[in-house]
Coordinates of C-alpha atoms and ligand atoms in Angstrom, one line a residue:
X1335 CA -72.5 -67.7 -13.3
X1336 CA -75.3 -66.3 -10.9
X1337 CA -74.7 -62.8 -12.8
X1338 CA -75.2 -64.6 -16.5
X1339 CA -78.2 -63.0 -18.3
X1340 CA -80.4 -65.9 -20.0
X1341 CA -83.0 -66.2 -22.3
X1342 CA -85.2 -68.8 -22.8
X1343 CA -87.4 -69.3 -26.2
X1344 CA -89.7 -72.0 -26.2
X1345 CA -93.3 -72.2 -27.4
X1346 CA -93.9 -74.9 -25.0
X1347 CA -94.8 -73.4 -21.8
X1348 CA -93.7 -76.6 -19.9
X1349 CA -90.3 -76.5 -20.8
X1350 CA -89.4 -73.1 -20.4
X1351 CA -90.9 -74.1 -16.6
X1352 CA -88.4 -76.9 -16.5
X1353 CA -85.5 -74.8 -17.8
X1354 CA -86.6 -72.1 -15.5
X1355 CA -86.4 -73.8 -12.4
X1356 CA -83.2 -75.1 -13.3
X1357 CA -81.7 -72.0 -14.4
X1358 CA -83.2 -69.8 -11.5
X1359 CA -80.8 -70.2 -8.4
X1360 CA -77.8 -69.7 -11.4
X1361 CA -78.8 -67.2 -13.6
X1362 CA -80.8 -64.2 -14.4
X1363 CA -83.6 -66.3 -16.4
X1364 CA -86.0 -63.8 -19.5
X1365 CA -88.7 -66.2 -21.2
X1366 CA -89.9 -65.9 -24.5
X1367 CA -92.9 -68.2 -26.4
X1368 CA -92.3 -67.6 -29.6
X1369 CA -89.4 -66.1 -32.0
X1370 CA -90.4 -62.6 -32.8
X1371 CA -90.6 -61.8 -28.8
X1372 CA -87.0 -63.8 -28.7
X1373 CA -85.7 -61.2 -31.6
X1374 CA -87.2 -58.5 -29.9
X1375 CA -85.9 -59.2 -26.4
X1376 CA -82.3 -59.5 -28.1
X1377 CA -83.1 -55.8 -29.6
X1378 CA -83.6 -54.6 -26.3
X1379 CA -81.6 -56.0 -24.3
X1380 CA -78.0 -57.3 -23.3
X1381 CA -77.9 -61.1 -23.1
X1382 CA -75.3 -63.4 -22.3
X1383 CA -76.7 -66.5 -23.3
X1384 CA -80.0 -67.6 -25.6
X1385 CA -81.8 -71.3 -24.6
X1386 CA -83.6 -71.8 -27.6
X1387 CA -85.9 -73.8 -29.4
X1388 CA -85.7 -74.8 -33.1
X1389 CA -89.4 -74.9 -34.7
X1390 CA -90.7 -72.1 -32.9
X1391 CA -94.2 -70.0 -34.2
X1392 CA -93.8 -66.3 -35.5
X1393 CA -89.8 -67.2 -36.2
X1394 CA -87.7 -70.6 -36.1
X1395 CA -84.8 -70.2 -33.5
X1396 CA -82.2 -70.2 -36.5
X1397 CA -83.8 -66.9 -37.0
X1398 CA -83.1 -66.1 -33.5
X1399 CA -79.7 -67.8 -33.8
X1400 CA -78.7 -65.4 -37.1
X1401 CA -80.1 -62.5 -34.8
X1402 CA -77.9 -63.2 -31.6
X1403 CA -74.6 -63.8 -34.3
X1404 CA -75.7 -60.6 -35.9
X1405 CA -75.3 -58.1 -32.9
X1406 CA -72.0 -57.1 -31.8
X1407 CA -70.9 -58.7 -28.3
X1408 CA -74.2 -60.9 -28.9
X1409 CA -74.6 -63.4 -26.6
X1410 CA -74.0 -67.7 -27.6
X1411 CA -76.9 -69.6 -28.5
X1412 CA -77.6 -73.6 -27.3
X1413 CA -80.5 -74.4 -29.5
X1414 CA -82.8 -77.4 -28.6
X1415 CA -84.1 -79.9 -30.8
X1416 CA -85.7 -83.5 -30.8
X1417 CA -83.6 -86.5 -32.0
X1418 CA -85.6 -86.4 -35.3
X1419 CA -84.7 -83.4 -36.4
X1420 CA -80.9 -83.4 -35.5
X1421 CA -80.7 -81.6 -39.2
X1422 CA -81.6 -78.6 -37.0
X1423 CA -78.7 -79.0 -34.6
X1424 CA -76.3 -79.5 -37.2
X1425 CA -77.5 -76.7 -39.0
X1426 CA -77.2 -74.4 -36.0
X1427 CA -74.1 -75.4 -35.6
X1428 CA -72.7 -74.4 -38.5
X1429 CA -74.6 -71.7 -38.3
X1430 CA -72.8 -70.6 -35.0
X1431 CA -74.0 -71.8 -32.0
X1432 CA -72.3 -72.5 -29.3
X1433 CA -74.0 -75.7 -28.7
X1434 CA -77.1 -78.0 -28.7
X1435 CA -79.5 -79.9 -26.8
X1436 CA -81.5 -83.0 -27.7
X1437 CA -84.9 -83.4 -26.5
X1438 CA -85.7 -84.8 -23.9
X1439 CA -82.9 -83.4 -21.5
X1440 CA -81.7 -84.0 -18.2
X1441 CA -81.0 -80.6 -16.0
X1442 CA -77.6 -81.9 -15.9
X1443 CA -76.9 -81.8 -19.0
X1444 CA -78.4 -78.3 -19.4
X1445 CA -76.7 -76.7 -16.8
X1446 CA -73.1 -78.5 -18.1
X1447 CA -73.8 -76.8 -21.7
X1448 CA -75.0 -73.9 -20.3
X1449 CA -72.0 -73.8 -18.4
X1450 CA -69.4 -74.3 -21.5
X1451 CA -70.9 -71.8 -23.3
X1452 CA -70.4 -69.2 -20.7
X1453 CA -67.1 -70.3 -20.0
X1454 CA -66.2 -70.5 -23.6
X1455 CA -67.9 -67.0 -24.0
X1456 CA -65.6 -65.4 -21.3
X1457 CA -62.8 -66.6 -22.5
X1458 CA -63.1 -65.7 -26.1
X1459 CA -63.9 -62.2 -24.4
X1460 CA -60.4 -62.3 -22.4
X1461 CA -58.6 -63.2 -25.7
X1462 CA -60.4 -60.4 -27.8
X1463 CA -59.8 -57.9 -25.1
X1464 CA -55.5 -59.1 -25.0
X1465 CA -55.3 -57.1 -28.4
X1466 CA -55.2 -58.2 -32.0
X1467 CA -54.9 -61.7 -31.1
X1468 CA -51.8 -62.1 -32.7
X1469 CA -49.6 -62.4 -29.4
X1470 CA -52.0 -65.0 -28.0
X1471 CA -52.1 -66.9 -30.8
X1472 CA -48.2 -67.5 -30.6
X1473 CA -48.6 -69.2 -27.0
X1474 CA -48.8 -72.8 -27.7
X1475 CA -52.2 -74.5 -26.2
X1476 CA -50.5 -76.4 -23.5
X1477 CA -52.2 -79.6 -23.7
X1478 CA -55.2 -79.3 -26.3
X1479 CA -55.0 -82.7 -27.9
X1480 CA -57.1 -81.6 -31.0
X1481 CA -55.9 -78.5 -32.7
X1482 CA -58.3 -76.6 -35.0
X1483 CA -57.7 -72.4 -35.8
X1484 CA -58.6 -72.9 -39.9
X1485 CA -61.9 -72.0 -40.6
X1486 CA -61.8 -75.3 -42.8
X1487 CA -61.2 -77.4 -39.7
X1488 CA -63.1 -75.5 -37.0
X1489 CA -66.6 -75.9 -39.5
X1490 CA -65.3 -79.5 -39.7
X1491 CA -65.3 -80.1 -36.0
X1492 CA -68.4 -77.7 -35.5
X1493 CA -69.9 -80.4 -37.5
X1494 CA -68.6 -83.6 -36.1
X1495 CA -69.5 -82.2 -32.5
X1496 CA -73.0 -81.8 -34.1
X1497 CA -73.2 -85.6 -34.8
X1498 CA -71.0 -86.6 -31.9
X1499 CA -74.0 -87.9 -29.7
X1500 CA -76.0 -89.5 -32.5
X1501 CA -75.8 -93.1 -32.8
X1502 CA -75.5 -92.6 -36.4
X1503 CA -72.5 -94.9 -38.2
X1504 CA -69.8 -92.0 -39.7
X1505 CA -67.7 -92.8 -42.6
X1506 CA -64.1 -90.0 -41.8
X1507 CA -62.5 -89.5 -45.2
X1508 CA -59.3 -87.8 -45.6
X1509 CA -55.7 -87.9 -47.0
X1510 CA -53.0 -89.9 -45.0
X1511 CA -51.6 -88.3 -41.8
X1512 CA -55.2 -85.5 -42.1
X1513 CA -56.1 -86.5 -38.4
X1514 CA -59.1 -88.9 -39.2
X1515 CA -58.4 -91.1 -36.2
X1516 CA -57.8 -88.1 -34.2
X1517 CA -61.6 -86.9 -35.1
X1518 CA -62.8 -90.4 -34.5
X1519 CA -61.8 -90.0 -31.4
X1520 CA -63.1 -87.0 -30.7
X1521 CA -66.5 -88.2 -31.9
X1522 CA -66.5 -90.9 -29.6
X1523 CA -65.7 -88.7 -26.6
X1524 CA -68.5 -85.9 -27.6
X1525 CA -70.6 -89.0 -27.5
X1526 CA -73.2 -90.6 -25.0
X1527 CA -70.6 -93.1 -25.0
X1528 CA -67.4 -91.7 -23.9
X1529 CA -67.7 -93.7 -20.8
X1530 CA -67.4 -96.7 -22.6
X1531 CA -64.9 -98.0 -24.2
X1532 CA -62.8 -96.9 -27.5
X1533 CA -61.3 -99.8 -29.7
X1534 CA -59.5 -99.3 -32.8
X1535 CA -59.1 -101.9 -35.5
X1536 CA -56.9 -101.1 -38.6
X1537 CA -58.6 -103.6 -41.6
X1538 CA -55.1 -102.8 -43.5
X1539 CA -52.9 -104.8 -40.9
X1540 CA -54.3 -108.0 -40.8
X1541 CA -54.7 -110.8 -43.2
X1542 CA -58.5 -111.9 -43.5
X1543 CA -58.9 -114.9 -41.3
X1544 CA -56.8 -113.0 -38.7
X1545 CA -59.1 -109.8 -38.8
X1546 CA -62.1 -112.3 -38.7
X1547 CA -61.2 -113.4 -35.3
X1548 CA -60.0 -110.0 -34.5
X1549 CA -63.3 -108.8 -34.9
X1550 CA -65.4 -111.7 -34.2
X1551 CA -63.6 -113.2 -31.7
X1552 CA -63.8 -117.0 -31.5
X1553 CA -65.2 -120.2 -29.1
X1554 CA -62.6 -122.6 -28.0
X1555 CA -61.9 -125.2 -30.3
X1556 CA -63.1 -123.8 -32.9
X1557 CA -59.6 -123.5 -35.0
X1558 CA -57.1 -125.8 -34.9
X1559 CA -54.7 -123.3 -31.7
X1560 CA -58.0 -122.1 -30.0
X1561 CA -57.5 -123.4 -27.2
X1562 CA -59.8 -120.8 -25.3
X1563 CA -62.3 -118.7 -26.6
X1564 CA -61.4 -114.8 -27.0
X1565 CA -64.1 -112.0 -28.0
X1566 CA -63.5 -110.2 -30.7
X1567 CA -63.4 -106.4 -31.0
X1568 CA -67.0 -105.9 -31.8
X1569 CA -67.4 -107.3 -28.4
X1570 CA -64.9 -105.5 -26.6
X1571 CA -65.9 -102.3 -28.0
X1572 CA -70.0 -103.3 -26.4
X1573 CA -71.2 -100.0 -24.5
X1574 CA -68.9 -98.0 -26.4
X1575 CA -67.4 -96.7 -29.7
X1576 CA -65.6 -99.2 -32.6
X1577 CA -63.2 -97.6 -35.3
X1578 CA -62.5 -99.8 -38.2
X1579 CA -59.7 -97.6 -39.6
X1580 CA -58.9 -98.4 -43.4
X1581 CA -62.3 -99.5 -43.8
X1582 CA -61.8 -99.9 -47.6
X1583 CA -58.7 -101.9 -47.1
X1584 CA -61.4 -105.2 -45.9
X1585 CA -61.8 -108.5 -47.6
X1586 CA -65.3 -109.0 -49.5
X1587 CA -66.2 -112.0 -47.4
X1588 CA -66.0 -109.6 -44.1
X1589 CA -67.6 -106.8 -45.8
X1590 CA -70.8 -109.2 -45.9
X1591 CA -70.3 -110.0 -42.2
X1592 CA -70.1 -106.5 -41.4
X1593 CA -73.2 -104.9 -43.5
X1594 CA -75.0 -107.7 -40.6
X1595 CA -73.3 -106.4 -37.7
X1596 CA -74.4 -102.7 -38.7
X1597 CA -78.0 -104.2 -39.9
X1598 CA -78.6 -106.6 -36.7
X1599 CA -76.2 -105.3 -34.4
X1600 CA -75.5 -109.3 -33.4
X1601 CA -72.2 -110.9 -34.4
X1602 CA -71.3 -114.2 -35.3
X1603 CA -67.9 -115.3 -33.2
X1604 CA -66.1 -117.9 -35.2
X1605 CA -66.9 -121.7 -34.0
X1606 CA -70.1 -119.9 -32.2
X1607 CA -73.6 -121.8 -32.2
X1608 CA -75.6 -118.6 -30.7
X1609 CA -75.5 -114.9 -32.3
X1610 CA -74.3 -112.5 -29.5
X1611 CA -75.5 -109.1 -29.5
X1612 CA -73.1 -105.9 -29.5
X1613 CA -73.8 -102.5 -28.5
X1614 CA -71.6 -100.5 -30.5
X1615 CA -71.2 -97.4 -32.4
X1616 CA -69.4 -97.8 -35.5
X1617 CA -66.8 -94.8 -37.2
X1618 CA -64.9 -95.7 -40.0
X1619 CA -62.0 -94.0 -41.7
X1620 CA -60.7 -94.4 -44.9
X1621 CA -57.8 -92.7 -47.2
X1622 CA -59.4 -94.1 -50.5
X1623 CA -61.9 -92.8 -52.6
X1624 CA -64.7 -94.7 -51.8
X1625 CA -66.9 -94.3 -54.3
X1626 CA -64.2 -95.9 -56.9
X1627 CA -63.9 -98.7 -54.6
X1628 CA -67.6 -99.0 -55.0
X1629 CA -67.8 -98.6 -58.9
X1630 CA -64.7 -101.1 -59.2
X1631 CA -66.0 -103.6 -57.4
X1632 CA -63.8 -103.7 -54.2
X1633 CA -66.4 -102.2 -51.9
X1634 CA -70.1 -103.2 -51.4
X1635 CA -72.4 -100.7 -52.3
X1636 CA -75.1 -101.2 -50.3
X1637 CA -72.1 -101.7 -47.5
X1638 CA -71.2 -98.5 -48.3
X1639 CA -74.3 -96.5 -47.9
X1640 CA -74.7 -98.1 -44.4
X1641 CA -71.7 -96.8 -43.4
X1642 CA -71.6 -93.5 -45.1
X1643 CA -74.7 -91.9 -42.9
X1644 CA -72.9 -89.4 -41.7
X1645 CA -69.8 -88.6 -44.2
X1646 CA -67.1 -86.2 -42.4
X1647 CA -64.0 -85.3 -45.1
X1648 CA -61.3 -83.6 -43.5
X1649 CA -59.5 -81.5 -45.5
X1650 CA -55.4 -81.9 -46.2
X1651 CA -53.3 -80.0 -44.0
X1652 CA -52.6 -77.3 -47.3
X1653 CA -56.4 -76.6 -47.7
X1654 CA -56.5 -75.0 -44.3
X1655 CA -53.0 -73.2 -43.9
X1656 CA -53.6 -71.4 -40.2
X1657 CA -53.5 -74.7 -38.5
X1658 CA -49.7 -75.2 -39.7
X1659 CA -48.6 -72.3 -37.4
X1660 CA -50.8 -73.6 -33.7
X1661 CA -49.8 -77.0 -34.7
X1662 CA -46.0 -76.6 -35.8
X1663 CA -46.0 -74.7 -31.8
X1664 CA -48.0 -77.4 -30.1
X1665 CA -45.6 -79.9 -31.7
X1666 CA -42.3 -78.4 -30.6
X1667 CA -43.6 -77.9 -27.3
X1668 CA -44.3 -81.8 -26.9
X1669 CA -41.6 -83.1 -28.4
X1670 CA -38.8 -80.6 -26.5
X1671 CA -40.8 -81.5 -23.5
X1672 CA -40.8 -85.1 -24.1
X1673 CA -37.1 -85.1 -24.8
X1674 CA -36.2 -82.9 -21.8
X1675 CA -35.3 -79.7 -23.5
X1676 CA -36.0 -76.5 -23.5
X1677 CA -38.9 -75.4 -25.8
X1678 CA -37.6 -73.4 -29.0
X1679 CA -39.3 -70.4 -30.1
X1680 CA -39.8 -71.0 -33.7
X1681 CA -38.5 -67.7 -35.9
X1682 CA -40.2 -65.9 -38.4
X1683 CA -38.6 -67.7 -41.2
X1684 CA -39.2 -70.9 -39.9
X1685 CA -42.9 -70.2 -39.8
X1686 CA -43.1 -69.3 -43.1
X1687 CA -40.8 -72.2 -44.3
X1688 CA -43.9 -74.8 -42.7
X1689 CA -46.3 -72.4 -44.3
X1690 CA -44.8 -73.1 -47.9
X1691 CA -45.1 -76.5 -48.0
X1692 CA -47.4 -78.7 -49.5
X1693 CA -47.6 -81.4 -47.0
X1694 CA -48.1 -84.7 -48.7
X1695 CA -48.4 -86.4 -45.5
X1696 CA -49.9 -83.7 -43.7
X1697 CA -50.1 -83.3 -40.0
X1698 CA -48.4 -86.5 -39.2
X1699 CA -45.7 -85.2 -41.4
X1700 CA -45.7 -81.7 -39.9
X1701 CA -45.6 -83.0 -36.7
X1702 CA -42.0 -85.2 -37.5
X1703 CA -40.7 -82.9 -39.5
X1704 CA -40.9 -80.3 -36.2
X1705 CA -39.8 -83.4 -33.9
X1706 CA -36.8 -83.7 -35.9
X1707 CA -36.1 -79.7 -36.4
X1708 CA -36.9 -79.7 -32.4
X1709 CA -33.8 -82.4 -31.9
X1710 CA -31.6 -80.6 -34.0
X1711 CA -32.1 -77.1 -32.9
X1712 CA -29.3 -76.3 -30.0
X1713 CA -30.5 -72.5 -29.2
X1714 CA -33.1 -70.9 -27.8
X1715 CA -35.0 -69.9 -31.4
X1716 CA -35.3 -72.8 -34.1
X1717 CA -33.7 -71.0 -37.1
X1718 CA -33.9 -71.9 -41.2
X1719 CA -30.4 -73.6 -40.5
X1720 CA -31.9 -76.5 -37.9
X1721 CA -34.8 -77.3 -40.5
X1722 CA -32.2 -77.8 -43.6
X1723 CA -31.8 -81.6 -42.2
X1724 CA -35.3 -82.6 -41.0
X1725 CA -36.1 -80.8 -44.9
X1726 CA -33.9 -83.9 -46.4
X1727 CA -36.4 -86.5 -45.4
X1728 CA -39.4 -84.2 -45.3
X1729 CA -41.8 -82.3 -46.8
X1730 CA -42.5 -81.2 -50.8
X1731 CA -42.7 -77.4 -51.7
X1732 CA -45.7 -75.7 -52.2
X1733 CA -46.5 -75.9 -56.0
X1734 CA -44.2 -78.8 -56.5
X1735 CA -45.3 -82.0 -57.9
X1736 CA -46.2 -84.5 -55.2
X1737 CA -44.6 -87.2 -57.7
X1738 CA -41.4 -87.4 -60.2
X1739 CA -39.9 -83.9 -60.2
X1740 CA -36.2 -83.1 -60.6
X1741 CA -35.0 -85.5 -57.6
X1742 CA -34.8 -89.5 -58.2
X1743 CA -36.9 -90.8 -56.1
X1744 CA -36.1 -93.9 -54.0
X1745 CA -38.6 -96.6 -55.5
X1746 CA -37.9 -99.5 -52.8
X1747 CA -38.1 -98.8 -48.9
X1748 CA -34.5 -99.9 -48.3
X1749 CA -33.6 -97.4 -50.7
X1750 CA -35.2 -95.0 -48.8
X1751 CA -33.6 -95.8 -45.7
X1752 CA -30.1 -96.4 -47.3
X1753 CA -30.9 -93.0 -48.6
X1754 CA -31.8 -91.2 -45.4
X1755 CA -28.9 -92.5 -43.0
X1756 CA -26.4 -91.3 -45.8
X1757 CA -27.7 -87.8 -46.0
X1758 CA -28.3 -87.9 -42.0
X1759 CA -24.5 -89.6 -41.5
X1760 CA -23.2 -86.6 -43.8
X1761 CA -25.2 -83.8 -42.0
X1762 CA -23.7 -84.9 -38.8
X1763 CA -20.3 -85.6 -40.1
X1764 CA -20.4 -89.4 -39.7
X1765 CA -21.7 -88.8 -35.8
X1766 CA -23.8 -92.2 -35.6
X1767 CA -25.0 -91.5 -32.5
X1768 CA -26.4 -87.9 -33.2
X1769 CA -27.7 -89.9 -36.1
X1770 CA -29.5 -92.0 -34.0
X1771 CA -30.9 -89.7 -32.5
X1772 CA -32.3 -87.6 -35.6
X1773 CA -33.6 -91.0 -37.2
X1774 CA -35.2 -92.0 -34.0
X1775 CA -33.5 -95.7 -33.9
X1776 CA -30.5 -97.4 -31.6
X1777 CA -26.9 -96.6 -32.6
X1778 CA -26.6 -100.7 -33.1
X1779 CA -29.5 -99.9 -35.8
X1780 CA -26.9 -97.5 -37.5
X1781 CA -24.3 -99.4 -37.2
X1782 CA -26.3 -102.4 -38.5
X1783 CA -27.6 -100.6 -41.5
X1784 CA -24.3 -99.3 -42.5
X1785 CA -22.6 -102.7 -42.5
X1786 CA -26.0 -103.9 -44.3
X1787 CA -25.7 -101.3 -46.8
X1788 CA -21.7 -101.1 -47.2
X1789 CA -22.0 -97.7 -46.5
X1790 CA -18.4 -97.3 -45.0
X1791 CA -17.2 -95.5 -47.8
X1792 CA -20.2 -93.4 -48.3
X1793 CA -19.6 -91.2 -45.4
Ligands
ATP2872 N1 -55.8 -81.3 -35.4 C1 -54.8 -82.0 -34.8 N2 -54.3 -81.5 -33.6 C2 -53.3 -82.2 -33.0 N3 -52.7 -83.3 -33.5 C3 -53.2 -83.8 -34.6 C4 -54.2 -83.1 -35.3 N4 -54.5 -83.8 -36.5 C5 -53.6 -84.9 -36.5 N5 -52.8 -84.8 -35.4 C6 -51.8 -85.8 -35.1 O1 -51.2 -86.2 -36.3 C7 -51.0 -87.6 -36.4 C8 -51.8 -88.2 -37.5 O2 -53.2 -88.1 -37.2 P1 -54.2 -89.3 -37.4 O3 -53.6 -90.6 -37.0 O4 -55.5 -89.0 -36.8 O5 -54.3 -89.3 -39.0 P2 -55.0 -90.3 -40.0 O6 -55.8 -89.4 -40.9 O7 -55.8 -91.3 -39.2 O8 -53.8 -90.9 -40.8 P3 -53.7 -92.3 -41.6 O9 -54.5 -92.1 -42.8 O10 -52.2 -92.4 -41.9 O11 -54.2 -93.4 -40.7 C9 -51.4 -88.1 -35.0 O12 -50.3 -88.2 -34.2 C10 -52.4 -87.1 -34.5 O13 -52.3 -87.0 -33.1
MG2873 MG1 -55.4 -93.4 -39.1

């Protein structure tokens, strides 16, 4: 880092002192006070990295930002901004740069960005310098836990990292299976409060008195069976982040409760004679189109707009196709690993196979579609021929109908079930316990279901 070129732009002369000192033992540190000398400083010379301030005289530091993007092996660009004009930020982000700072800072957590950006910056180097990129884009990310190479998805995560240390409620909209939990979490750990604590609450699973207490928690006595007094979620989640997953899925009488917590930030346990206060941020997620909800009646409006601050929509797995390839590789890799086999390469054909579907369920259903394909597959290379049985229970073609279409469809679960352990007892020529293994369950499940299902004959 000690060779790392920086500038600085800041009108204010006190805090390009403050980043100056910290920068000086690390870096090569060039000032600039306002954003023509930043622009012309780029012009003249190399940078690595730009320190920058939004609302600058002469030229804003987006100005500055479009310049650095602009020049060919430009440098990355943190821009700094005050909390009350975080618009700035997230339009920098999307704009390109590499990061931001809110105002005021701590050194530590200048030097830390600065830091990611140069890393992030030498690496992107390395890869552009290994060639076209297509052979390192074929090495599956070994344990990235959030997988984004789609424009679609990485302007979607530039954004959400944008937000991430805001306090501001987010409302994550997206088909079933998109990866909306996966972003909430990933909010949460962008956030001031990753220390704290995450808690999940799905609104779907519970019936309403039981989600109450879930939430709320309750005092002892309170309900005939509580016989000690348990905090709810809200609680639980205090210092940290709370996800109320299917938020459009919960009963009128707790939407009221909620639009309070988000208004007062105090709950209400159940039984309790005193208000207790929560710290919490709140991300919700929802499936639904929330705005019929709203115009039906099923969703509070003004419950709504509390929540929907910040609105993130992730788009379905088919709107942003070069994430099927990194994710169908990351996938095999962890489920060959977790099953203790060797990892498959995954041929040509396959790839395009998982590019040419539609994904209804998107990545949840790309990801057991390629567990299942990963099971079957007994060479080296997963081939057309190991996908033809995960394909049975699996994904729709591209251009296809979602719904109806040639096939009957199962309409009841146990048909679908029935349906599956026929075709998966017929692919493996009546093996149950290969069968088993493909469907994920116990042999005494299959065994079960085919004496449930009189299925004796059928295979
Ligand atoms: N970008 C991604 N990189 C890696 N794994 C992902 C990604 N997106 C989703 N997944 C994985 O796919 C599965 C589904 O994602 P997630 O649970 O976040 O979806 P969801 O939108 O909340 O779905 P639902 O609406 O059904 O609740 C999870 O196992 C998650 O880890
Ligand atoms: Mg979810």
């Amino acid at each position: 880092m000690a060779d790392l070129k920086v500038l600085i732009a800041d009108d204010e002369p006190g805090m390009r002192l403050a980043l100056r000192e910290v920068l000086r033992s690390r870096c090569q540190v060039t000032e600039a006070s306002d954003g023509r000398e930043a622009i012309a400083l780029l012009e003249a010379q190399a940078f690595d990295l730009v320190v920058t301030d939004v609302r600058m005289p002469e030229a804003t530091g987006l100005e500055v930002l479009a310049k650095a993007t602009a020049l060919p092996q430009g440098p990355a660009v943190i821009v700094m901004t005050a909390f009350a004009t975080i618009d700035d930020a997230v339009s920098a982000m999307r704009s390109g740069a590499a990061d931001y700072l809110i105002k005021p800072f701590s050194a530590d957590v200048a030097i830390e960005a600065i830091e990611r950006a140069a890393r992030r910056r030498t690496e992107s180097r390395r890869a552009e310098a290994a060639g076209s990129g297509a052979a390192s884009k074929r090495t599956p990310p070994q344990t990235h836990p959030l997988i984004a190479e789609d424009p679609a998805m990485r302007s979607t995560i530039e954004f959400v990292e944008a937000i991430a240390d805001s306090e501001a409620t987010v409302l994550i909209t997206g088909e079933s299976g998109a990866g909306k939990e996966i972003i909430a979490r990933h909010i949460h750990r962008r956030s001031r409060r990753s220390a704290g604590p995450f808690v999940a609450v799905n609104c779907a699973a519970l019936p309403e008195t039981l989600l109450e207490s879930e939430l709320f928690g309750f005092e002892k006595g309170a309900f005939t069976g509580a016989v000690q007094s348990r905090p709810g979620k809200f609680e639980l989640a205090s210092g940290g982040t709370i996800l109320l997953d299917e938020i459009s899925e919960m009963p009128m009488s707790l939407q009221a409760k909620l639009l309070r917590v988000l208004q007062e930030r105090t709950i209400d346990p159940i039984g309790a004679r005193q208000p207790v206060q929560v710290d919490i941020r709140v991300l919700a997620t929802s499936n639904r189109d929330m705005m019929a909800a709203v115009e039906s009646g099923q969703f509070r409006q003004d419950l709504f707009y509390r929540l929907n601050v910040i609105g993130v929509e992730i788009p379905p797995l088919r709107e942003r196709p070069r994430d099927i390839e990194p994710l169908a590789l990351y996938f095999a890799r962890k489920h060959a690993v977790r099953n203790g086999r060797p990892v498959p390469r995954l041929s040509e054909e396959v790839l395009a196979h998982l590019a040419g579907q539609r994904w209804p369920g998107n990545v949840r259903e790309l990801e057991n579609f390629v567990e299942r394909a990963v099971l079957l597959t007994r060479g080296e290379v997963m081939t057309p021929d190991d996908l033809r049985l995960s394909a049975r229970c699996g994904a729709t073609p591209m251009g296809a109908s979602t719904r109806g279409g040639q096939e009957t469809v199962p309409v009841t679960l146990a048909e679908m079930e029935r349906k599956m352990i026929v075709t998966t007892l017929r692919d493996t020529g009546g093996n149950r316990t290969r069968a088993a293994e493909i469907l994920g369950v116990s042999v005494r499940t299959i065994r079960n279901k085919i004496h449930e299902y009189g299925l004796k004959e059928a295979v």
